[in-house]
PDB file of C-alpha atoms in Angstrom:
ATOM      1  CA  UNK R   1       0.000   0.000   0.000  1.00  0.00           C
ATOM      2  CA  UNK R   2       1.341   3.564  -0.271  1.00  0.00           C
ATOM      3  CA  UNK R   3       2.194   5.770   2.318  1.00  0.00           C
ATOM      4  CA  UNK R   4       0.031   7.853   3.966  1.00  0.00           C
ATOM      5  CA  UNK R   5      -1.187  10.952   3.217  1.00  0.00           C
ATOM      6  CA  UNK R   6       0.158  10.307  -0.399  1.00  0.00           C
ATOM      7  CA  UNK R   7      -2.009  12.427  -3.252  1.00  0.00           C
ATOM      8  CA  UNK R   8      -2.485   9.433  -5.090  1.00  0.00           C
ATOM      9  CA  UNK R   9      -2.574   5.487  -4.679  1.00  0.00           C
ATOM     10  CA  UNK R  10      -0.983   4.733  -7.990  1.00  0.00           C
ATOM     11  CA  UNK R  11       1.535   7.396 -10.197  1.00  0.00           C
ATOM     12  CA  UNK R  12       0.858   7.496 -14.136  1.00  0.00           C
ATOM     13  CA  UNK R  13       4.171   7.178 -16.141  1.00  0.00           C
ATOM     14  CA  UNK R  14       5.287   9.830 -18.485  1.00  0.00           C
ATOM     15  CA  UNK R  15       3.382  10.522 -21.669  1.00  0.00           C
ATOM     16  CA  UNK R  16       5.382   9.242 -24.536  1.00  0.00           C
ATOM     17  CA  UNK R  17       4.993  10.414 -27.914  1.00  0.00           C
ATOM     18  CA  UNK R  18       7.068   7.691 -30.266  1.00  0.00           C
ATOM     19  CA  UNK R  19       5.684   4.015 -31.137  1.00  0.00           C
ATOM     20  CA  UNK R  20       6.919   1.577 -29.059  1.00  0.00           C
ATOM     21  CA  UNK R  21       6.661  -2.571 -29.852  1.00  0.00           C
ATOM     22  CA  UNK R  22       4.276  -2.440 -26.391  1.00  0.00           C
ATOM     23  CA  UNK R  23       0.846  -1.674 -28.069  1.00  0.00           C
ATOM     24  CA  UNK R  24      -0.361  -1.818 -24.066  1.00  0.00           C
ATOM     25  CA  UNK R  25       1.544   1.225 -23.186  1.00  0.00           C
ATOM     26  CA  UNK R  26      -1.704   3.791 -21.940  1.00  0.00           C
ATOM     27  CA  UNK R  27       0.893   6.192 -22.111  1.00  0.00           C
ATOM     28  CA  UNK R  28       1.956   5.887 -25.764  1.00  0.00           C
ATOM     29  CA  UNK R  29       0.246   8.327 -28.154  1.00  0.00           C
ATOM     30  CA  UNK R  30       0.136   5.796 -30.588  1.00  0.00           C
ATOM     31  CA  UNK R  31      -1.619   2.987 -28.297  1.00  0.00           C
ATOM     32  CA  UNK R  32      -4.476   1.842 -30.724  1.00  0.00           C
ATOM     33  CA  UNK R  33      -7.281  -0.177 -29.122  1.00  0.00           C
ATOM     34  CA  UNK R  34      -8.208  -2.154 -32.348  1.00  0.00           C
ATOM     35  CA  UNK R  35      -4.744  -4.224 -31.846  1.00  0.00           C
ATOM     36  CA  UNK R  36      -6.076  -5.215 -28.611  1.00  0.00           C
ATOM     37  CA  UNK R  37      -8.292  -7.913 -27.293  1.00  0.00           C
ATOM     38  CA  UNK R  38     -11.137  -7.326 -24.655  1.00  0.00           C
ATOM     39  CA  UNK R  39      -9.343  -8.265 -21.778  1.00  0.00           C
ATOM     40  CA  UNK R  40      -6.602  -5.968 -22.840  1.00  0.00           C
ATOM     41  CA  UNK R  41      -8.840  -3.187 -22.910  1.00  0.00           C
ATOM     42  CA  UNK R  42     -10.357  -4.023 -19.856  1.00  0.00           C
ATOM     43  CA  UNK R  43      -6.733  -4.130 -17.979  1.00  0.00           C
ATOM     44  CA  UNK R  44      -5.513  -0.931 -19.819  1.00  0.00           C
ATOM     45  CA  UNK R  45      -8.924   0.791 -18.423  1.00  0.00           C
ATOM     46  CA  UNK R  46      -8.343  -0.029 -14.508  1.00  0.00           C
ATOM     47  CA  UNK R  47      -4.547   0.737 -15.168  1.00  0.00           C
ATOM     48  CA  UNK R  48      -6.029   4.428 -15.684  1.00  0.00           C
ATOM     49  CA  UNK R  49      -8.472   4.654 -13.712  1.00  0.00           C
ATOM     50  CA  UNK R  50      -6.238   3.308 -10.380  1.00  0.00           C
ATOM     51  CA  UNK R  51      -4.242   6.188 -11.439  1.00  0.00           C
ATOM     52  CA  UNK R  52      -6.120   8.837 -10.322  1.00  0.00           C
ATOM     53  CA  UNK R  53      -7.794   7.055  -7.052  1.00  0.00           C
ATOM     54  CA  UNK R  54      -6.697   9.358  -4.544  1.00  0.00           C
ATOM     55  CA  UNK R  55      -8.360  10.399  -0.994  1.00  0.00           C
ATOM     56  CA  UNK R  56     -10.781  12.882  -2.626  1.00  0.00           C
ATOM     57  CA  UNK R  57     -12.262  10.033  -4.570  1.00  0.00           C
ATOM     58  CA  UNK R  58     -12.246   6.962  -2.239  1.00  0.00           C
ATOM     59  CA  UNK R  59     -12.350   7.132   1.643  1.00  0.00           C
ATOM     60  CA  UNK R  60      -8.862   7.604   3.244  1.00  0.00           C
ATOM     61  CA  UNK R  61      -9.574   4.573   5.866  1.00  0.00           C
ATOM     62  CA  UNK R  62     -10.152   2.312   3.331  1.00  0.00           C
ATOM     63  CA  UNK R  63      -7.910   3.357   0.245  1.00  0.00           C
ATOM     64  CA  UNK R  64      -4.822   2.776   2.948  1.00  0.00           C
ATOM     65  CA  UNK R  65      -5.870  -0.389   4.799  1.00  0.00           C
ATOM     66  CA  UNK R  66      -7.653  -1.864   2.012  1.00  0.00           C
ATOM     67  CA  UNK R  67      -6.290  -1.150  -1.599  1.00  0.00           C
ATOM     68  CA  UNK R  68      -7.066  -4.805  -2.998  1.00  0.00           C
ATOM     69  CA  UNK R  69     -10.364  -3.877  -2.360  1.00  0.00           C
ATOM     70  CA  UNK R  70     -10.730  -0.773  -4.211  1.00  0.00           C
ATOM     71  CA  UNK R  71      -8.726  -2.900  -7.090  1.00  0.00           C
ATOM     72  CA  UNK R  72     -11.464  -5.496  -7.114  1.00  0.00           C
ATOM     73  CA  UNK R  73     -14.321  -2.327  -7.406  1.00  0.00           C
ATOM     74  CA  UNK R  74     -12.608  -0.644  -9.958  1.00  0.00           C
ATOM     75  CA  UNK R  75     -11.963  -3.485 -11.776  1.00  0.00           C
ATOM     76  CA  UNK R  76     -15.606  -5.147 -11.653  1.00  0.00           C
ATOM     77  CA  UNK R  77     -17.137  -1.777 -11.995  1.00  0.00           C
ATOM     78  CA  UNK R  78     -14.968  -1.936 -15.700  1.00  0.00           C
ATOM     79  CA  UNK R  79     -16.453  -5.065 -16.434  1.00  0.00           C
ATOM     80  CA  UNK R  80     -19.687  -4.317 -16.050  1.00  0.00           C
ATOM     81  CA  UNK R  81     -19.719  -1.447 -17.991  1.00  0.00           C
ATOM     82  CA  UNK R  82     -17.972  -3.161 -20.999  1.00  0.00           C
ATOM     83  CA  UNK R  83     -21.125  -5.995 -20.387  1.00  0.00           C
ATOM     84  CA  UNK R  84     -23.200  -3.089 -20.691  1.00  0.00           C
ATOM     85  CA  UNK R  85     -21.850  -1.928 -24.304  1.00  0.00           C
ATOM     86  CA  UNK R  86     -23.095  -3.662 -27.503  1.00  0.00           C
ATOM     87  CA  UNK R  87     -21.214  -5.198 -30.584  1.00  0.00           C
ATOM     88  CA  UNK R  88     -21.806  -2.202 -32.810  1.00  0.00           C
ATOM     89  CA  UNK R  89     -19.041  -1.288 -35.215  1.00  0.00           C
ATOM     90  CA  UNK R  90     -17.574   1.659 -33.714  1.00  0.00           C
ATOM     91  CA  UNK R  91     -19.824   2.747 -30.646  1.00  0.00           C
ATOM     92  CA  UNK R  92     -18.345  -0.015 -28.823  1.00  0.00           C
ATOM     93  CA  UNK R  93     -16.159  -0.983 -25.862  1.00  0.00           C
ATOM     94  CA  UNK R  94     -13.109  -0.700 -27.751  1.00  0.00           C
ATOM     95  CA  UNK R  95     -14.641   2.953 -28.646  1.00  0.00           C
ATOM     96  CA  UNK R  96     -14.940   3.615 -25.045  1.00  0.00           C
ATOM     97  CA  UNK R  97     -11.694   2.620 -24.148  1.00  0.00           C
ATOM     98  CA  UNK R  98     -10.310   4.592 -26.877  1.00  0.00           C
ATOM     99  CA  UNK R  99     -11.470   8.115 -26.000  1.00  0.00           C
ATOM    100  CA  UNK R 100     -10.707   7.263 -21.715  1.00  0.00           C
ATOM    101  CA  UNK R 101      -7.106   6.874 -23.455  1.00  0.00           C
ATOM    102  CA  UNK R 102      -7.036   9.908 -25.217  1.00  0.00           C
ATOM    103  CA  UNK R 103      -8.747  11.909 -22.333  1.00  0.00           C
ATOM    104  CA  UNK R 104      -5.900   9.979 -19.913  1.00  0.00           C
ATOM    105  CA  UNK R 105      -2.921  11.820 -22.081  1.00  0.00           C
ATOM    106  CA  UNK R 106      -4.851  15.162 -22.098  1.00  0.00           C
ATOM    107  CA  UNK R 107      -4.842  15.028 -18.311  1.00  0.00           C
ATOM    108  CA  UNK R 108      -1.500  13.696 -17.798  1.00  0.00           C
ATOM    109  CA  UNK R 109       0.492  16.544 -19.598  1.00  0.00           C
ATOM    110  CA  UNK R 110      -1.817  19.363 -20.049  1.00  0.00           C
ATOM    111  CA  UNK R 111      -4.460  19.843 -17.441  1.00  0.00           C
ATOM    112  CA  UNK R 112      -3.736  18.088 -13.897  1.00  0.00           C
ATOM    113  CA  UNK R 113      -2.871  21.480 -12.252  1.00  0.00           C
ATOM    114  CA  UNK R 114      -6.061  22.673 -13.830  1.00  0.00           C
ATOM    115  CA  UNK R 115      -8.492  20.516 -12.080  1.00  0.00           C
ATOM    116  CA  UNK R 116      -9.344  19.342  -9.271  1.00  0.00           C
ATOM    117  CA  UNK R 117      -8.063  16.348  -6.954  1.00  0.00           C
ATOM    118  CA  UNK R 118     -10.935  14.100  -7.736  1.00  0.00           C
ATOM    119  CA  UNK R 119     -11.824  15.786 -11.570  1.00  0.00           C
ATOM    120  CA  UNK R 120      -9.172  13.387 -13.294  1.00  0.00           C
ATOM    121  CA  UNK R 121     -11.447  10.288 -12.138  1.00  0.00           C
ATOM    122  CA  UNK R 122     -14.403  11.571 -12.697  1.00  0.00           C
ATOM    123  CA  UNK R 123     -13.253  12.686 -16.327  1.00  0.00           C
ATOM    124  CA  UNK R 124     -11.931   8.888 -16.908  1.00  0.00           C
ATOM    125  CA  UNK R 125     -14.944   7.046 -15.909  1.00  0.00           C
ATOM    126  CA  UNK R 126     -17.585   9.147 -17.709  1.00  0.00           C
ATOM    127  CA  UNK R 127     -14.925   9.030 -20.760  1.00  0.00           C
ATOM    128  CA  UNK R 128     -15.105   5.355 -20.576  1.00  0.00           C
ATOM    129  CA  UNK R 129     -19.178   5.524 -19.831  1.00  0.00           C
ATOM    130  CA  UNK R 130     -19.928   7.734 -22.457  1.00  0.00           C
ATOM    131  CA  UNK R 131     -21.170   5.772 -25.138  1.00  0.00           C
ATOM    132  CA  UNK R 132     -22.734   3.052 -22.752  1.00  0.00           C
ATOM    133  CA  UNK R 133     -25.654   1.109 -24.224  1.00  0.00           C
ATOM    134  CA  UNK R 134     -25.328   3.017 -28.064  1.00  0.00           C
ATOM    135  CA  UNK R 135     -27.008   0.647 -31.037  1.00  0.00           C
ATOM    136  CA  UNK R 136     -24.915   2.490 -33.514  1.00  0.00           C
ATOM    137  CA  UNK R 137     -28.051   4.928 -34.038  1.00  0.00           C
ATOM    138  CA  UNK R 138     -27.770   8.988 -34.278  1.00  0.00           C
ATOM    139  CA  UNK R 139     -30.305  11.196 -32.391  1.00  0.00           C
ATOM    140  CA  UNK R 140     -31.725  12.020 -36.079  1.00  0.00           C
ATOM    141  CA  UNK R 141     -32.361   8.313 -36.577  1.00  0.00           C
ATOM    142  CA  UNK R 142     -33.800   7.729 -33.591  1.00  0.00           C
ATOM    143  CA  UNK R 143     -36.702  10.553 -33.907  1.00  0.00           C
ATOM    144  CA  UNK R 144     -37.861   9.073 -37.014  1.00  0.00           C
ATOM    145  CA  UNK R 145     -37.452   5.682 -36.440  1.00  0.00           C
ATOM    146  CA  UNK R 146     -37.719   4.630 -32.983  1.00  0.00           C
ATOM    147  CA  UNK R 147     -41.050   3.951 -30.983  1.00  0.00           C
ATOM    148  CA  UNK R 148     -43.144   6.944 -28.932  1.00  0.00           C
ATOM    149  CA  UNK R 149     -41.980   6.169 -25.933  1.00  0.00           C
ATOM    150  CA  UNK R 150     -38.225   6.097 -26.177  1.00  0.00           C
ATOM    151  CA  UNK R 151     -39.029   9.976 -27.102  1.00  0.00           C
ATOM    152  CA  UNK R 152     -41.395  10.542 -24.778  1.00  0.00           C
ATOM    153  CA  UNK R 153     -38.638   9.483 -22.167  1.00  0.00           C
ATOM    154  CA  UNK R 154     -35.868  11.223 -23.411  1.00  0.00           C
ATOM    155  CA  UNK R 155     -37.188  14.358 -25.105  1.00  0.00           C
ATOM    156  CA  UNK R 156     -36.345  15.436 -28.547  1.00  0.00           C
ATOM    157  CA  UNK R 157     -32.696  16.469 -27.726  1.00  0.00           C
ATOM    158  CA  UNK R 158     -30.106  14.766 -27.320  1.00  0.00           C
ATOM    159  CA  UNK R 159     -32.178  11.892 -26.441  1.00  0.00           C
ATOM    160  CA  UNK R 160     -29.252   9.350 -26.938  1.00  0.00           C
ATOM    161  CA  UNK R 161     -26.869  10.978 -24.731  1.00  0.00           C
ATOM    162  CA  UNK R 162     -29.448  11.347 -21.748  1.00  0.00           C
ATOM    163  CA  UNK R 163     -29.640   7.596 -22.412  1.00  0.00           C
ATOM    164  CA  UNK R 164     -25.956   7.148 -21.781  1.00  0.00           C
ATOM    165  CA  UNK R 165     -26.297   8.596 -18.691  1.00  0.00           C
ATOM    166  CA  UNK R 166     -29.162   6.920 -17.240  1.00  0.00           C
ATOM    167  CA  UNK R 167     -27.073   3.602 -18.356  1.00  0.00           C
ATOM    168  CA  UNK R 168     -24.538   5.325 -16.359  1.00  0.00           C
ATOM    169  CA  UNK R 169     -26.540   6.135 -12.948  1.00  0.00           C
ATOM    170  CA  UNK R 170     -27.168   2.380 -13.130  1.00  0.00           C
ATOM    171  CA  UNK R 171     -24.067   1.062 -13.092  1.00  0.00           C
ATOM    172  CA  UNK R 172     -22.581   3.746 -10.787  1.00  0.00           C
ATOM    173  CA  UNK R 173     -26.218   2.808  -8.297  1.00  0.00           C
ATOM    174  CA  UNK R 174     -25.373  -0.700  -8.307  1.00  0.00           C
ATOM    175  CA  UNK R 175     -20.933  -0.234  -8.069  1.00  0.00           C
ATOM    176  CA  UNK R 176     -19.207  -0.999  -5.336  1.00  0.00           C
ATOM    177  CA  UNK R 177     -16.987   1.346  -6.307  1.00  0.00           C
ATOM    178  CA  UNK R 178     -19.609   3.826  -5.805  1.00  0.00           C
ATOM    179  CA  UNK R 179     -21.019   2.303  -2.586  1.00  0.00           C
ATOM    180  CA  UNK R 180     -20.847   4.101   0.654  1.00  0.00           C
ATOM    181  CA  UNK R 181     -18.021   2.039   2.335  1.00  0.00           C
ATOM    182  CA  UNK R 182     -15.804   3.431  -0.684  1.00  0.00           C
ATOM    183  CA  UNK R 183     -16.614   7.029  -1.622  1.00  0.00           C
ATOM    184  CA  UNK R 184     -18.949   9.783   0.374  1.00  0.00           C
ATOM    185  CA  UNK R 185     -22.326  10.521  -0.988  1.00  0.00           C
ATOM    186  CA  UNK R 186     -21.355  13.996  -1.895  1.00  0.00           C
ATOM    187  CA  UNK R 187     -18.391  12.441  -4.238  1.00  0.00           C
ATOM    188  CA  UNK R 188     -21.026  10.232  -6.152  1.00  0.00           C
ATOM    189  CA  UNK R 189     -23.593  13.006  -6.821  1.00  0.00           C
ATOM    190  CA  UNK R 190     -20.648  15.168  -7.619  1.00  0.00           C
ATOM    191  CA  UNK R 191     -19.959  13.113  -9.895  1.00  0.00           C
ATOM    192  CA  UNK R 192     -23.414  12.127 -11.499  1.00  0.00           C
ATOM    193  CA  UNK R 193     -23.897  15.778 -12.562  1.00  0.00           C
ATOM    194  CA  UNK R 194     -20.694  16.576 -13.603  1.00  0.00           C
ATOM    195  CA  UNK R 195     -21.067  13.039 -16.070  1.00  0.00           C
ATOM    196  CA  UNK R 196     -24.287  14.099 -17.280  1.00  0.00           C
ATOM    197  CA  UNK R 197     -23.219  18.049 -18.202  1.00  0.00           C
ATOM    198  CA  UNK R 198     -19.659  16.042 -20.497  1.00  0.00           C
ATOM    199  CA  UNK R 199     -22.087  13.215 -21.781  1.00  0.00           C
ATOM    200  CA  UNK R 200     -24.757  15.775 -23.407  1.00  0.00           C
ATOM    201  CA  UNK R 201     -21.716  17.650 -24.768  1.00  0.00           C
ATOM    202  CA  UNK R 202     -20.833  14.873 -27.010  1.00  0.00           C
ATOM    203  CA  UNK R 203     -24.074  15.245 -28.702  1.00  0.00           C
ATOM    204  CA  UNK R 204     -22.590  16.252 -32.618  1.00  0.00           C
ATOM    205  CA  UNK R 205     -25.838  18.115 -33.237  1.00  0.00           C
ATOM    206  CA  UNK R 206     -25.079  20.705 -30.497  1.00  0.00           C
ATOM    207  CA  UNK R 207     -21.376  20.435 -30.973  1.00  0.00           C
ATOM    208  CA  UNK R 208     -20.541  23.773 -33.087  1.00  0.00           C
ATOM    209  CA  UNK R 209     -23.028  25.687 -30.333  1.00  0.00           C
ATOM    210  CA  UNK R 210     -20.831  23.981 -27.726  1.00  0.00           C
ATOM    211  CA  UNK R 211     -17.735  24.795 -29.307  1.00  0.00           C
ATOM    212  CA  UNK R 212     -18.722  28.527 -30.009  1.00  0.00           C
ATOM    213  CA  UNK R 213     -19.244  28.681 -26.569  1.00  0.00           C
ATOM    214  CA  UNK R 214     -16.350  27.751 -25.619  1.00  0.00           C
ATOM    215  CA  UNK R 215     -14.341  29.526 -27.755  1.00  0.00           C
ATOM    216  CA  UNK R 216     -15.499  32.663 -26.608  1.00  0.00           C
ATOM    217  CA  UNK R 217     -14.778  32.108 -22.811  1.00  0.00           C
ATOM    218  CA  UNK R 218     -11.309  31.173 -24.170  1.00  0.00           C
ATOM    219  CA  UNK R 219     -11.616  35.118 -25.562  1.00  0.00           C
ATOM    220  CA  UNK R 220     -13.000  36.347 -23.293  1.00  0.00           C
ATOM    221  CA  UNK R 221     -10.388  35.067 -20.100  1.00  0.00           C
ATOM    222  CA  UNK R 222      -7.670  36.198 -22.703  1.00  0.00           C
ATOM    223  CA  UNK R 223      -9.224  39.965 -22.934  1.00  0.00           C
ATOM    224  CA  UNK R 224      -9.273  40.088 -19.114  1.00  0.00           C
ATOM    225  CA  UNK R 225      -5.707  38.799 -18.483  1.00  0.00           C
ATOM    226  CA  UNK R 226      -4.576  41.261 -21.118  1.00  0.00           C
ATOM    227  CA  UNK R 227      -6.538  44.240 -19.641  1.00  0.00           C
ATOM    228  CA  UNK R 228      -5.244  43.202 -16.282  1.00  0.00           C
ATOM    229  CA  UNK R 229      -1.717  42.908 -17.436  1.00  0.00           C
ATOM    230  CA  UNK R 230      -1.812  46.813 -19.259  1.00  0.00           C
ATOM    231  CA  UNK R 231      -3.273  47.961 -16.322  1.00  0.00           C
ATOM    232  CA  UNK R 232      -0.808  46.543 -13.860  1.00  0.00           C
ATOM    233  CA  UNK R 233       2.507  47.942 -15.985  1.00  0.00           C
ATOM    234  CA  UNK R 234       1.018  50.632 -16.369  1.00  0.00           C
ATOM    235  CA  UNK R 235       0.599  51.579 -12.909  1.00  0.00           C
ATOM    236  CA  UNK R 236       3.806  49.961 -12.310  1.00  0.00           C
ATOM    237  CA  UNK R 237       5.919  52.324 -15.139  1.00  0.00           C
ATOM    238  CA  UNK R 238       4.308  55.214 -14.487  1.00  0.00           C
ATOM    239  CA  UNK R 239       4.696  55.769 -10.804  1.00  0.00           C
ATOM    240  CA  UNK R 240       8.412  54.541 -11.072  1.00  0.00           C
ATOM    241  CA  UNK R 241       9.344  57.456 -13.534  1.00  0.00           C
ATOM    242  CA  UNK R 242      11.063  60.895 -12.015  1.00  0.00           C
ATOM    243  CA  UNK R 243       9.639  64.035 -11.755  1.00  0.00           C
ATOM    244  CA  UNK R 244      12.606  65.214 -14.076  1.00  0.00           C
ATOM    245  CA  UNK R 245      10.673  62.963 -17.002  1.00  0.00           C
ATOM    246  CA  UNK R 246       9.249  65.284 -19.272  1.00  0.00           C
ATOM    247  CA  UNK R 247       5.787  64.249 -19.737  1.00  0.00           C
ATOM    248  CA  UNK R 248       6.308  63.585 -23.322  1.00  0.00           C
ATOM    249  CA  UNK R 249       9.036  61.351 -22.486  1.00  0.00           C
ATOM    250  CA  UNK R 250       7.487  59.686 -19.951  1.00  0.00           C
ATOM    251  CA  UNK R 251       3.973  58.399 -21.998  1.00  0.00           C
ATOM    252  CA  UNK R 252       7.019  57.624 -24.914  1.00  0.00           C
ATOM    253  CA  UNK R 253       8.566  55.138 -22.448  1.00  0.00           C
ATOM    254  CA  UNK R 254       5.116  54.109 -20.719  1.00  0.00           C
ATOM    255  CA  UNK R 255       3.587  53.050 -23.907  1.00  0.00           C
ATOM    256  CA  UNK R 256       6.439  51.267 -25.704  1.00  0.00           C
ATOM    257  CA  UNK R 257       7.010  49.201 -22.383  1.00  0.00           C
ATOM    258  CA  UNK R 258       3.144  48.347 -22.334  1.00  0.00           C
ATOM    259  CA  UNK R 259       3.596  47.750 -26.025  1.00  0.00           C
ATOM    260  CA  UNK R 260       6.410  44.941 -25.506  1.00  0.00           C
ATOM    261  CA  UNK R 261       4.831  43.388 -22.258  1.00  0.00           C
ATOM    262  CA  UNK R 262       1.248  43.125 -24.428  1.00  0.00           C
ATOM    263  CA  UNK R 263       3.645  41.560 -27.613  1.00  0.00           C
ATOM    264  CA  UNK R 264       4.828  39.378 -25.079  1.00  0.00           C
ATOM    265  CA  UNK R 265       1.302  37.905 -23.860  1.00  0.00           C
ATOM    266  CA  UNK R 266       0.499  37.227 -27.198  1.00  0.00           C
ATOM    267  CA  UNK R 267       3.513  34.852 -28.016  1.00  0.00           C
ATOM    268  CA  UNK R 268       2.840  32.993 -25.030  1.00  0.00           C
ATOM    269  CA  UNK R 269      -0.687  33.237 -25.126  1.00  0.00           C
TER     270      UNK R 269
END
């Protein structure tokens, strides 16, 4: 067991970016799930997911004193999702599996600090969940094809994906991974809404909304940071300048230091 009061139970290795002969390597760019078999995915998919198990997901008590046991959950709670996924040509486990991979790198070198202690496992699992249950049908099949109540049910958009997550809730419901003698109730609702919000944003048919959405925040932080940063040298230059300065002289200076501190932000931006 590791030591207490360690962040996590189990360390992820370095991300690496060339091929190597070990096609089970989650942290080779090029792993490719269609080499594998289903037992490889199904290894390759705990491997990741014990990496982020940490005390913010799974009690302390019992993540110390008992770490075969959270094993075991996280490993049946993988298996029972992959039961849970149909033989469908691309919508399947090996889908599933796939994207948890990809989302595993992204985390790994590129957002960690950005999130929170228990984000990187909630990220993986609904990664790995999001597709749960798919019969290889799009929403705009499904309106015109499938029966009343399946509509009813689900509403008109994106039906499918609040099907995912209701396949979801029942695996997480019946999980011991997800029981109370592992993780706090808070944790598991956390989690549930947090699933459903990155489930319905893999909906294609709201995806260029979602994306201009996003986009603009991205903007919009940058606009702030910049405005904050001119304001701050500003401030800065101008109250470090002499009264000697004429005042032509000064703004001279002032603006062409603002002007390389703002050409700055943008390289780096």
């Amino acid at each position: 067991p590791p030591p207490k009061g360690a962040a996590r139970a189990w360390t992820p290795e370095p991300l690496s970016f060339r091929s190597t002969q070990d096609i089970n390597d989650v942290n080779n760019y090029y792993y490719s799930t269609l080499k594998l078999t289903h037992e490889e995915h199904i290894a390759g998919a705990v491997k990741m997911i014990l990496s982020f198990v940490n005390e913010d997901v799974i009690r302390p008590e019992i993540m110390h004193s008992y770490p075969e046991e959270v094993q075991k959950s996280v490993e049946n709670f993988v298996v029972s999702v992959s039961e849970r996924y149909t033989k469908t040509s691309y919508h399947g486990f090996h889908h599933a599996v796939d994207v948890m991979q990809m989302m595993y790198l992204l985390i790994n070198n590129f957002l960690e600090k950005k999130l929170s202690k228990a984000e990187p496992f909630f990220l993986l699992i609904t990664s790995l969940c999001h597709d749960v249950g798919h019969q290889g049908a799009n929403n705009a099949f499904l309106r015109q094809h499938e029966d009343d109540n399946f509509c009813q049910k689900f509403g008109s958009t994106s039906m499918l994906e609040l099907f995912h997550v209701e396949q979801l809730c029942e695996i997480v419901d019946s999980s011991a991974l997800f029981s109370p003698r592992l993780m706090k109730s808070h944790v598991k609702e956390e989690f549930k809404g947090l699933a459903k919000d990155l489930i319905k944003a893999t909906d294609m048919e709201t995806h260029k909304e979602t994306m201009k959405q996003f986009i603009l925040a991205v903007k919009n932080r940058r606009a702030q940071k910049l405005e904050k940063h001119r304001s701050k040298a500003f401030h800065t230059w101008s109250m470090s300048r002499t009264k000697k300065d004429s005042r032509e002289k000064r703004q001279r200076r002032i603006t062409n230091r603002i002007f390389g501190s703002c050409h700055e932000t943008v390289r780096y931006r």
